[in-house]
Coordinates of C-alpha atoms and ligand atoms in Angstrom, one line a residue:
M1 CA -177.3 -138.1 59.0
V2 CA -176.5 -136.5 62.3
K3 CA -178.4 -137.7 65.2
I4 CA -179.3 -135.4 68.2
C5 CA -180.7 -136.4 71.6
C6 CA -181.9 -134.0 74.1
I7 CA -182.2 -135.2 77.9
G8 CA -185.0 -133.3 79.5
A9 CA -188.3 -132.4 77.7
G10 CA -189.0 -129.2 79.7
Y11 CA -189.5 -125.6 78.9
V12 CA -186.0 -125.3 77.3
G13 CA -185.3 -128.8 75.9
G14 CA -188.7 -129.2 74.1
P15 CA -189.1 -125.9 72.2
T16 CA -185.4 -125.6 71.5
M17 CA -185.2 -129.1 70.0
A18 CA -188.4 -128.6 67.9
M19 CA -186.7 -125.5 66.4
I20 CA -183.6 -127.4 65.4
A21 CA -185.8 -130.1 63.9
L22 CA -187.7 -127.6 62.0
K23 CA -184.7 -125.8 60.6
C24 CA -182.5 -128.9 60.1
P25 CA -184.7 -131.6 58.2
L26 CA -181.7 -133.9 57.7
I27 CA -181.0 -134.1 61.5
E28 CA -182.8 -136.5 63.4
V29 CA -183.8 -135.1 66.8
A30 CA -185.0 -137.2 69.8
V31 CA -186.1 -135.5 73.0
V32 CA -186.1 -138.1 75.9
D33 CA -187.3 -137.6 79.5
I34 CA -187.8 -139.9 82.5
S35 CA -191.3 -138.5 83.0
V36 CA -193.7 -140.8 81.2
S37 CA -196.6 -138.4 81.5
R38 CA -194.4 -135.4 80.0
I39 CA -193.4 -137.4 77.0
A40 CA -197.1 -138.6 76.4
A41 CA -198.1 -135.0 76.4
W42 CA -195.5 -134.1 74.1
N43 CA -196.8 -136.9 71.8
S44 CA -200.5 -135.6 72.2
D45 CA -202.5 -132.8 71.0
Q46 CA -202.2 -131.1 74.5
L47 CA -198.5 -130.1 74.7
P48 CA -197.3 -129.8 78.2
I49 CA -196.2 -126.2 77.8
Y50 CA -198.1 -123.3 76.6
E51 CA -196.1 -121.3 74.2
L52 CA -197.1 -119.3 71.3
G53 CA -196.4 -121.0 67.8
L54 CA -194.9 -124.1 69.4
E55 CA -197.8 -126.4 68.6
E56 CA -197.4 -125.5 64.7
V57 CA -193.7 -126.3 64.9
V58 CA -194.2 -129.4 66.7
K59 CA -196.9 -130.6 64.4
Q60 CA -194.6 -129.9 61.3
C61 CA -191.9 -132.1 62.5
R62 CA -193.1 -134.7 64.9
G63 CA -192.8 -138.1 63.7
K64 CA -190.5 -137.0 60.8
N65 CA -187.4 -135.9 62.3
L66 CA -188.5 -135.0 65.7
F67 CA -189.4 -137.6 68.3
F68 CA -190.4 -137.6 72.0
S69 CA -189.6 -140.8 74.0
T70 CA -189.0 -142.3 77.2
D71 CA -186.4 -144.7 75.9
V72 CA -183.5 -142.4 77.2
E73 CA -180.7 -145.0 76.9
R74 CA -181.3 -145.9 73.2
H75 CA -181.5 -142.5 72.0
V76 CA -178.3 -141.3 73.9
S77 CA -176.5 -144.3 72.7
E78 CA -177.5 -143.6 69.1
A79 CA -176.8 -139.9 69.2
D80 CA -173.8 -137.8 68.0
I81 CA -174.7 -134.9 69.9
V82 CA -176.3 -135.2 73.4
F83 CA -177.8 -132.0 74.8
V84 CA -178.4 -132.1 78.6
S85 CA -181.5 -130.0 79.6
V86 CA -182.5 -131.4 82.9
N87 CA -183.7 -129.3 86.0
T88 CA -181.1 -127.8 88.2
P89 CA -183.2 -126.4 91.2
T90 CA -181.7 -124.7 94.1
K91 CA -180.4 -127.1 96.9
T92 CA -182.9 -127.4 99.7
Q93 CA -180.5 -129.3 102.1
G94 CA -176.9 -129.8 102.8
L95 CA -174.0 -127.7 102.0
G96 CA -175.1 -124.7 100.1
A97 CA -178.7 -125.1 100.8
G98 CA -180.8 -122.3 99.7
K99 CA -178.1 -121.1 97.2
A100 CA -176.1 -123.6 95.4
A101 CA -177.5 -125.4 92.4
D102 CA -178.6 -129.1 92.9
L103 CA -176.7 -131.0 90.3
A104 CA -178.1 -134.4 91.2
Y105 CA -180.1 -134.7 87.9
W106 CA -177.2 -133.5 86.0
E107 CA -174.8 -136.1 87.5
S108 CA -177.2 -138.9 87.0
A109 CA -177.6 -137.9 83.3
A110 CA -173.8 -137.8 82.9
R111 CA -173.3 -141.2 84.5
M112 CA -176.0 -142.7 82.2
I113 CA -174.3 -141.2 79.1
A114 CA -171.0 -142.7 80.1
D115 CA -172.8 -146.1 80.7
V116 CA -174.8 -146.4 77.5
S117 CA -172.3 -144.8 75.1
K118 CA -170.6 -147.0 72.3
S119 CA -169.3 -144.2 70.1
N120 CA -167.7 -140.7 70.5
K121 CA -170.1 -138.0 71.5
I122 CA -170.3 -134.2 71.9
V123 CA -172.2 -133.5 75.2
V124 CA -173.7 -130.0 75.4
E125 CA -174.7 -128.3 78.5
K126 CA -178.0 -126.5 77.9
S127 CA -179.5 -126.0 81.3
T128 CA -178.0 -123.3 83.4
V129 CA -175.3 -124.6 85.7
P130 CA -172.6 -123.1 88.0
V131 CA -169.4 -122.1 86.4
K132 CA -167.0 -125.2 86.1
T133 CA -169.8 -127.8 86.0
A134 CA -168.5 -128.8 82.6
E135 CA -165.2 -129.7 84.3
A136 CA -167.0 -132.1 86.7
I137 CA -169.1 -133.5 84.0
E138 CA -165.9 -134.1 81.9
K139 CA -164.4 -135.9 84.7
I140 CA -167.4 -138.2 85.3
L141 CA -167.7 -139.0 81.7
T142 CA -163.8 -139.6 81.2
H143 CA -163.4 -141.7 84.2
N144 CA -166.2 -144.0 82.9
S145 CA -165.6 -143.7 79.3
K146 CA -164.2 -147.1 78.3
G147 CA -162.0 -145.3 75.7
I148 CA -164.8 -143.2 74.2
N149 CA -164.0 -139.6 73.3
F150 CA -166.4 -137.1 74.9
Q151 CA -166.2 -133.4 74.0
I152 CA -168.0 -131.1 76.4
L153 CA -169.6 -127.9 75.2
S154 CA -171.5 -125.2 77.1
N155 CA -174.4 -123.8 74.9
P156 CA -176.6 -121.9 77.3
E157 CA -180.1 -121.0 76.2
F158 CA -181.4 -117.4 76.3
L159 CA -185.0 -118.0 75.4
A160 CA -187.7 -116.1 77.4
E161 CA -190.9 -117.9 78.2
G162 CA -193.9 -116.7 76.2
T163 CA -191.6 -115.7 73.4
A164 CA -189.6 -118.9 73.1
I165 CA -190.3 -119.6 69.4
Q166 CA -189.5 -116.0 68.4
D167 CA -186.4 -116.0 70.5
L168 CA -185.3 -119.3 69.0
L169 CA -186.2 -118.2 65.5
N170 CA -184.3 -114.9 65.7
P171 CA -181.8 -115.0 68.6
D172 CA -179.8 -112.0 69.6
R173 CA -176.8 -114.5 69.9
V174 CA -176.0 -118.1 70.2
L175 CA -173.3 -118.8 72.6
I176 CA -171.0 -121.9 72.3
G177 CA -168.1 -122.5 74.8
G178 CA -165.7 -125.4 74.4
R179 CA -162.3 -126.5 75.1
E180 CA -159.2 -124.7 73.5
T181 CA -157.9 -127.9 72.0
P182 CA -158.2 -129.0 68.5
D183 CA -160.8 -131.7 69.5
G184 CA -162.6 -129.0 71.5
Q185 CA -162.6 -126.5 68.4
K186 CA -163.9 -129.3 66.3
A187 CA -166.9 -130.0 68.5
I188 CA -167.6 -126.3 68.6
Q189 CA -167.7 -126.0 64.8
A190 CA -170.0 -129.2 64.7
L191 CA -172.5 -127.4 67.0
K192 CA -172.0 -124.1 65.2
A193 CA -173.0 -125.9 61.8
V194 CA -176.3 -127.0 63.3
Y195 CA -177.2 -123.5 64.3
A196 CA -175.9 -122.0 61.1
H197 CA -178.9 -123.6 59.4
W198 CA -180.8 -120.4 60.4
V199 CA -178.7 -118.1 62.5
P200 CA -176.3 -115.7 60.8
E201 CA -172.7 -116.5 61.5
D202 CA -171.8 -113.3 63.1
R203 CA -174.5 -114.0 65.8
I204 CA -172.9 -117.2 66.8
L205 CA -170.3 -116.4 69.5
T206 CA -167.6 -119.0 70.5
T207 CA -165.7 -118.7 73.7
N208 CA -164.0 -120.9 76.2
L209 CA -166.2 -123.1 78.5
W210 CA -166.0 -121.1 81.6
S211 CA -166.9 -117.7 79.8
A212 CA -169.9 -119.5 78.2
E213 CA -171.1 -120.8 81.6
L214 CA -170.6 -117.5 83.5
S215 CA -172.2 -115.5 80.6
K216 CA -175.4 -117.2 81.2
L217 CA -175.5 -116.4 84.9
A218 CA -174.2 -112.8 84.3
A219 CA -176.9 -112.1 81.7
N220 CA -179.8 -113.2 83.9
A221 CA -178.2 -111.4 86.9
F222 CA -178.0 -108.1 84.7
L223 CA -181.6 -108.5 83.5
A224 CA -182.9 -109.1 87.1
Q225 CA -180.8 -106.1 88.4
R226 CA -182.5 -103.8 85.8
I227 CA -185.8 -104.8 87.3
S228 CA -184.7 -104.4 90.8
S229 CA -183.2 -101.0 89.9
V230 CA -186.5 -99.7 88.3
N231 CA -188.6 -101.4 91.3
A232 CA -186.3 -99.5 93.8
M233 CA -187.0 -96.2 91.9
S234 CA -190.7 -97.0 91.9
A235 CA -190.8 -96.9 95.6
L236 CA -189.0 -93.5 95.5
C237 CA -191.4 -92.2 92.8
E238 CA -194.3 -93.0 95.2
A239 CA -192.6 -91.2 98.0
T240 CA -192.0 -88.0 95.8
G241 CA -194.7 -87.8 93.2
A242 CA -192.5 -88.7 90.3
D243 CA -193.9 -91.2 87.8
V244 CA -191.8 -94.3 87.3
S245 CA -193.0 -94.8 83.7
Q246 CA -191.8 -91.4 82.9
V247 CA -188.5 -91.9 84.8
S248 CA -187.8 -95.3 83.0
H249 CA -188.6 -93.8 79.6
A250 CA -186.3 -90.7 80.2
V251 CA -183.4 -93.1 81.5
G252 CA -184.0 -95.8 78.7
E253 CA -183.7 -93.2 76.0
D254 CA -179.9 -93.0 76.9
T255 CA -178.4 -95.4 74.2
R256 CA -176.0 -96.6 76.6
I257 CA -178.8 -97.8 79.0
G258 CA -181.7 -98.7 76.4
P259 CA -185.3 -98.9 76.7
K260 CA -186.0 -102.6 77.3
F261 CA -186.5 -104.5 80.7
L262 CA -187.4 -101.2 82.6
N263 CA -191.0 -101.9 83.5
A264 CA -191.7 -101.5 87.2
S265 CA -193.6 -104.5 88.7
V266 CA -194.7 -106.3 91.7
G267 CA -191.5 -108.1 91.3
F268 CA -189.7 -110.5 89.0
G269 CA -190.4 -114.3 88.9
G270 CA -189.7 -117.3 86.7
S271 CA -187.6 -120.3 87.2
C272 CA -184.2 -118.5 86.3
F273 CA -183.6 -115.2 87.8
Q274 CA -183.6 -115.9 91.5
K275 CA -182.1 -119.1 91.1
D276 CA -179.3 -118.1 89.0
I277 CA -178.4 -115.0 91.2
L278 CA -178.4 -117.4 94.3
N279 CA -176.1 -119.5 92.2
L280 CA -173.9 -116.6 91.4
V281 CA -173.8 -115.5 95.0
Y282 CA -172.7 -118.9 96.3
I283 CA -170.0 -119.1 93.7
C284 CA -168.8 -115.6 94.8
E285 CA -168.9 -116.7 98.5
C286 CA -167.1 -120.0 97.7
N287 CA -164.3 -117.7 96.1
G288 CA -164.1 -115.4 99.2
L289 CA -165.7 -112.6 97.1
T290 CA -168.0 -111.4 99.8
E291 CA -168.6 -107.8 98.4
V292 CA -169.4 -109.2 95.0
A293 CA -171.8 -111.8 96.6
N294 CA -173.4 -108.9 98.6
Y295 CA -173.9 -106.8 95.6
W296 CA -175.8 -109.4 93.7
K297 CA -177.8 -110.5 96.9
Q298 CA -179.2 -107.0 97.0
V299 CA -181.0 -107.7 93.7
I300 CA -183.0 -110.4 95.3
K301 CA -183.6 -108.3 98.5
V302 CA -185.2 -105.5 96.5
N303 CA -187.4 -108.0 94.8
D304 CA -188.6 -109.5 98.1
Y305 CA -189.0 -105.9 99.4
Q306 CA -191.2 -105.1 96.3
K307 CA -193.5 -107.9 97.1
N308 CA -193.8 -107.1 100.9
R309 CA -194.4 -103.4 99.9
F310 CA -197.2 -104.4 97.7
V311 CA -198.8 -106.5 100.5
N312 CA -198.4 -103.6 103.0
R313 CA -199.9 -101.2 100.5
V314 CA -203.1 -103.4 100.1
V315 CA -203.5 -103.8 103.8
S316 CA -202.9 -100.1 104.7
S317 CA -205.1 -98.8 102.1
M318 CA -208.1 -101.0 103.3
F319 CA -208.1 -99.5 106.8
N320 CA -205.5 -101.8 108.1
T321 CA -207.5 -104.7 107.9
I322 CA -208.4 -107.3 105.1
S323 CA -209.5 -110.0 107.4
G324 CA -212.5 -111.6 105.8
K325 CA -212.5 -109.2 102.8
K326 CA -212.7 -110.7 99.4
I327 CA -209.7 -109.8 97.2
A328 CA -209.8 -110.7 93.6
I329 CA -206.3 -111.7 92.0
L330 CA -206.1 -111.2 88.2
G331 CA -203.2 -113.1 86.9
F332 CA -201.0 -115.8 88.7
A333 CA -198.5 -116.7 86.1
F334 CA -195.0 -115.2 86.4
K335 CA -195.6 -113.2 83.1
K336 CA -198.2 -113.2 80.4
D337 CA -198.4 -115.7 77.6
T338 CA -197.3 -118.6 79.7
G339 CA -199.0 -120.9 82.2
D340 CA -195.7 -121.2 84.3
T341 CA -195.9 -120.2 87.8
R342 CA -192.5 -121.1 89.1
E343 CA -191.4 -118.3 91.5
T344 CA -194.3 -116.1 90.4
P345 CA -194.5 -112.9 92.7
A346 CA -198.3 -113.8 92.9
I347 CA -197.3 -116.7 95.2
D348 CA -195.7 -114.5 97.9
V349 CA -198.1 -111.7 97.7
C350 CA -201.2 -114.1 97.9
K351 CA -199.5 -115.8 101.0
G352 CA -199.1 -112.3 102.5
L353 CA -202.7 -111.6 101.9
L354 CA -203.8 -114.8 103.2
G355 CA -201.7 -114.3 106.3
D356 CA -203.9 -111.2 106.9
K357 CA -206.9 -113.4 106.6
A358 CA -208.0 -112.2 103.2
R359 CA -210.4 -114.2 101.2
L360 CA -208.9 -114.7 97.7
S361 CA -210.6 -115.4 94.3
I362 CA -208.0 -116.0 91.7
Y363 CA -208.3 -115.9 87.8
D364 CA -205.6 -116.6 85.4
P365 CA -206.4 -117.7 81.9
Q366 CA -203.7 -120.2 81.8
V367 CA -203.1 -121.5 85.3
T368 CA -205.3 -124.3 86.8
R369 CA -206.8 -124.6 90.0
D370 CA -204.7 -127.6 91.1
Q371 CA -201.6 -125.7 90.2
I372 CA -202.5 -122.5 92.2
Q373 CA -203.4 -124.7 95.3
R374 CA -200.1 -126.7 94.9
D375 CA -198.2 -123.3 94.7
L376 CA -199.9 -121.9 97.9
S377 CA -199.4 -125.0 100.0
M378 CA -195.9 -125.5 99.1
N379 CA -193.2 -124.7 101.8
K380 CA -191.6 -121.3 101.2
F381 CA -187.9 -121.8 101.1
D382 CA -186.2 -118.6 102.6
W383 CA -182.9 -118.3 100.6
D384 CA -181.2 -116.0 103.1
H385 CA -182.1 -118.4 106.2
P386 CA -182.3 -121.7 104.6
I387 CA -185.0 -123.0 106.9
H388 CA -188.4 -124.0 105.6
L389 CA -191.2 -121.7 106.8
Q390 CA -194.6 -122.9 107.7
P391 CA -196.7 -123.8 104.6
M392 CA -200.2 -122.5 104.4
S393 CA -202.5 -124.9 106.3
P394 CA -204.8 -127.0 103.9
T395 CA -207.9 -125.3 105.2
A396 CA -206.7 -121.9 104.3
V397 CA -205.6 -123.0 100.9
K398 CA -208.9 -124.6 100.4
Q399 CA -210.6 -121.3 101.0
V400 CA -208.8 -119.9 98.1
G401 CA -211.4 -119.6 95.3
V402 CA -210.1 -120.1 91.6
T403 CA -212.4 -119.0 88.8
W404 CA -212.2 -119.2 85.0
D405 CA -213.6 -115.7 84.5
A406 CA -212.4 -112.1 85.7
Y407 CA -215.9 -110.9 86.2
E408 CA -216.8 -113.9 88.5
A409 CA -213.6 -113.3 90.4
T410 CA -214.1 -109.7 91.1
K411 CA -217.9 -110.0 91.9
D412 CA -218.6 -108.7 95.5
A413 CA -214.8 -108.1 96.0
H414 CA -213.5 -105.2 98.1
G415 CA -210.2 -105.0 96.0
V416 CA -208.7 -106.2 92.7
C417 CA -205.0 -107.1 92.5
I418 CA -203.3 -107.5 89.1
F419 CA -200.3 -109.7 89.2
T420 CA -199.8 -110.6 85.5
E421 CA -199.9 -108.3 82.4
W422 CA -202.3 -110.5 80.3
D423 CA -203.7 -108.4 77.4
E424 CA -207.2 -109.3 78.3
F425 CA -206.9 -107.4 81.6
K426 CA -206.2 -104.1 79.7
T427 CA -209.7 -104.3 78.1
L428 CA -211.9 -105.5 80.7
D429 CA -215.2 -103.7 81.4
Y430 CA -214.0 -102.1 84.6
K431 CA -217.3 -100.1 84.8
K432 CA -219.1 -103.3 85.0
I433 CA -216.4 -104.7 87.6
F434 CA -217.0 -101.6 89.7
D435 CA -220.8 -101.9 89.7
N436 CA -220.5 -105.4 91.2
M437 CA -217.8 -104.7 93.8
R438 CA -218.1 -103.6 97.4
K439 CA -217.3 -100.0 98.0
P440 CA -214.9 -98.2 98.3
A441 CA -213.6 -100.3 95.5
F442 CA -209.7 -100.7 95.1
V443 CA -207.5 -101.6 92.2
F444 CA -203.9 -102.5 93.1
D445 CA -202.1 -102.7 89.8
G446 CA -198.9 -104.6 90.1
R447 CA -198.1 -104.4 86.3
N448 CA -199.1 -100.9 85.4
I449 CA -201.5 -101.9 82.7
V450 CA -204.6 -100.1 83.6
D451 CA -205.6 -96.5 82.6
V452 CA -205.4 -95.1 86.1
E453 CA -207.3 -91.9 85.2
K454 CA -210.1 -93.7 83.5
L455 CA -210.6 -96.1 86.6
R456 CA -210.4 -93.1 89.0
E457 CA -213.3 -91.4 86.9
I458 CA -215.4 -94.7 87.2
G459 CA -214.9 -94.4 91.0
F460 CA -212.1 -96.7 91.9
I461 CA -209.3 -95.9 94.4
V462 CA -206.2 -96.9 92.3
Y463 CA -202.8 -98.0 93.3
S464 CA -200.4 -98.3 90.4
I465 CA -196.6 -99.2 91.2
G466 CA -194.5 -96.0 91.2
K467 CA -197.1 -93.7 90.1
P468 CA -198.3 -90.6 91.9
L469 CA -200.4 -91.8 94.7
D470 CA -204.3 -91.4 94.8
P471 CA -205.0 -88.8 97.6
W472 CA -206.8 -91.7 99.5
L473 CA -203.6 -93.7 99.7
K474 CA -201.7 -90.6 100.7
D475 CA -203.8 -90.3 103.8
M476 CA -203.3 -94.0 104.8
P477 CA -200.4 -94.9 107.1
A478 CA -196.9 -95.0 105.7
V479 CA -195.8 -98.3 104.1
A480 CA -192.6 -100.0 105.2
Ligands
UDX1 C1 -171.2 -88.9 83.2 C2 -172.4 -89.4 82.3 O1 -172.0 -90.3 81.3 C3 -173.1 -88.2 81.7 O2 -174.3 -88.5 81.0 C4 -173.3 -87.3 82.8 O3 -174.0 -86.1 82.2 C5 -172.2 -86.8 83.6 O4 -171.6 -88.1 84.2 P1 -168.7 -88.3 82.7 O5 -168.4 -88.4 84.2 O6 -168.3 -87.3 82.0 O7 -170.3 -88.4 82.2 O8 -168.1 -89.5 81.9 P2 -168.5 -91.1 81.6 O9 -167.9 -91.4 80.2 O10 -169.9 -91.5 82.0 O11 -167.4 -91.9 82.6 C6 -167.6 -91.9 83.9 C7 -166.5 -92.8 84.5 O12 -167.0 -94.2 84.3 C8 -165.2 -92.7 84.0 O13 -164.2 -92.8 85.0 C9 -165.0 -93.7 83.1 O14 -163.7 -94.2 82.8 C10 -165.8 -94.9 83.8 N1 -166.4 -96.1 82.9 C11 -167.2 -95.7 81.9 C12 -166.0 -97.2 83.1 O15 -165.1 -97.5 84.0 N2 -166.5 -98.3 82.3 C13 -167.4 -98.1 81.2 O16 -167.8 -99.1 80.6 C14 -167.8 -96.8 81.2
UDX2 C1 -185.5 -115.1 81.7 C2 -184.4 -114.5 80.5 O1 -185.1 -113.2 80.0 C3 -184.0 -115.3 79.6 O2 -183.0 -114.8 78.6 C4 -183.3 -116.6 80.1 O3 -183.2 -117.6 79.2 C5 -184.4 -117.2 81.2 O4 -184.9 -116.1 82.1 P1 -187.9 -115.7 81.5 O5 -187.8 -116.0 83.0 O6 -188.7 -116.7 80.8 O7 -186.6 -115.4 80.8 O8 -188.8 -114.3 81.4 P2 -188.5 -112.8 81.3 O9 -189.1 -112.1 80.3 O10 -187.1 -112.5 81.5 O11 -189.2 -112.2 82.7 C6 -188.7 -112.6 84.0 C7 -189.6 -111.8 85.1 O12 -189.2 -110.5 85.1 C8 -191.1 -111.9 84.9 O13 -191.8 -112.1 86.0 C9 -191.4 -110.5 84.3 O14 -192.8 -110.3 84.5 C10 -190.4 -109.8 85.1 N1 -190.1 -108.4 84.2 C11 -189.6 -108.4 83.1 C12 -190.4 -107.2 84.8 O15 -191.0 -107.2 86.2 N2 -190.1 -106.0 84.3 C13 -189.6 -106.0 83.1 O16 -189.4 -104.9 82.6 C14 -189.3 -107.2 82.5
ADP3 P1 -186.3 -126.3 82.1 O1 -187.0 -125.1 82.5 O2 -184.8 -126.1 82.5 O3 -186.4 -126.8 80.8 P2 -187.8 -128.3 83.3 O4 -188.0 -128.8 84.8 O5 -189.0 -127.9 82.6 O6 -186.6 -127.4 83.1 O7 -187.4 -129.7 82.5 C1 -186.4 -130.6 83.0 C2 -186.8 -132.0 82.5 O8 -185.7 -132.9 82.8 C3 -187.9 -132.6 83.4 O9 -189.0 -133.0 82.5 C4 -187.3 -133.9 84.0 O10 -188.2 -134.9 84.1 C5 -186.2 -134.2 83.1 N1 -185.0 -135.0 83.7 C6 -184.5 -134.8 84.8 N2 -183.4 -135.6 85.1 C7 -183.6 -136.5 84.0 C8 -182.8 -137.7 83.6 N3 -181.8 -138.1 84.4 N4 -183.2 -138.2 82.3 C9 -184.1 -137.8 81.7 N5 -184.8 -136.8 81.9 C10 -184.6 -136.1 83.2

């Protein structure tokens, strides 16, 4: 029986290992983590992450061939294949602060593997890491190996949150990179055999180590670039009277471009896009590729611009002052069907509105009050100028209301901002909302999910990203 151990029971490690356990009943899978509370949650009825279909998969395998444990060393020492799926945040101090990936968790995991191993192992990079990390990890392992053979593979994960189970069940591709030596090739085949339990062979791509590492950063950079491209167009649409949905449809019909990932929004969020692009930028700079670095930096700059533009639009529409005005925020997660708020555009836009002294009332079906308050009081780390900006004062954060109901959040509000495309926001009773709001009543749709015409008929003044402007908004001062 093959034994697999995964270090890191997070958004990637948890669902990926659950799927391997489901599809490979003869493989024993242990997911380990230093966080006692996280492991306890994985072993309970309240899983630590919200993901459609995950609970069913976990319930089917847990206790049979899927185990969650804090006994990291024992499971690592017993495993044939060790996945490393620990966090790799952006460095906040020292060399490369604001851009480079912090590999401290990775290094400590690698040293621990070397310490506790008594048999040969395949060590698989699962978390996104800078290109050539495998080489560094290989050095740590071989210098501490006591004669044990470690083979390093890079097997980046492409799942998106909210659709993790579907993405894992039916991936566009699985990518495995390894050394071009006989041992390296053998290790690639061993991992390929695991995925081949359910993924068609022609979708399992094998490359060298560096290509696999770089492909992950490149894929995220390309995806984010599409969003910044359509968001840049959205600003131009508002200026010219074009409709960004019509433009992206027309553009996406070109099979060379394709229709997916062209939805204009208040900005992209999530734990990956910004972090991976910053990482890419840093690697380019370290290699003296300034032009390439600047090209990718621009993707983040446009994303920041889009969030600022949104704040400016809200303030300028409401007579240039939102001081003391109640603004309802619908949606705080970085996308629908997840409770994850990492890098959500809602954080920056809410801080912008709070900076102008608005009173916020926030509702998200999956995000708790504690999480929202933590997010808003956290230091904002400026990627371009790595200094910590002032966090929101505790009093300002306390003034933020968090409700469990969209109607409660919008009651007596002057404006409503939509930041997450939750399905339930499409079918709200907007007439009822309008009747309970102050007038003029504004809706600022950061996800283009409301029926603009219908809301205008009800009486709302509506701003929808990249759509022809409401006459009211046209009369308001220009937006930066
Ligand atoms: C382009 C558009 O494709 C077409 O839809 C539009 O109507 C006119 O402009 P064209 O310039 O004729 O057409 O050729 P195209 O095939 O798009 O190639 C443009 C340039 O890009 C060429 O120099 C080509 O060699 C280069 N190219 C194209 C690449 O370098 N890499 C690629 O992957 C594709
Ligand atoms: C992303 C990649 O899609 C995935 O392959 C990788 O493994 C991890 O990073 P994730 O961050 O979970 O996944 O979600 P994704 O669906 O890519 O959305 C990222 C952000 O872009 C969200 O804030 C989303 O709302 C935004 N987005 C997405 C848009 O604004 N417009 C779009 O058209 C698509
Ligand atoms: P991702 O989104 O990449 O899955 P997460 O932050 O959700 O990232 O998960 C990473 C997990 O890795 C966390 O639960 C963290 O506690 C765990 N972790 C970090 N370092 C170690 C380590 N040395 N040993 C075990 N677990 C670790």
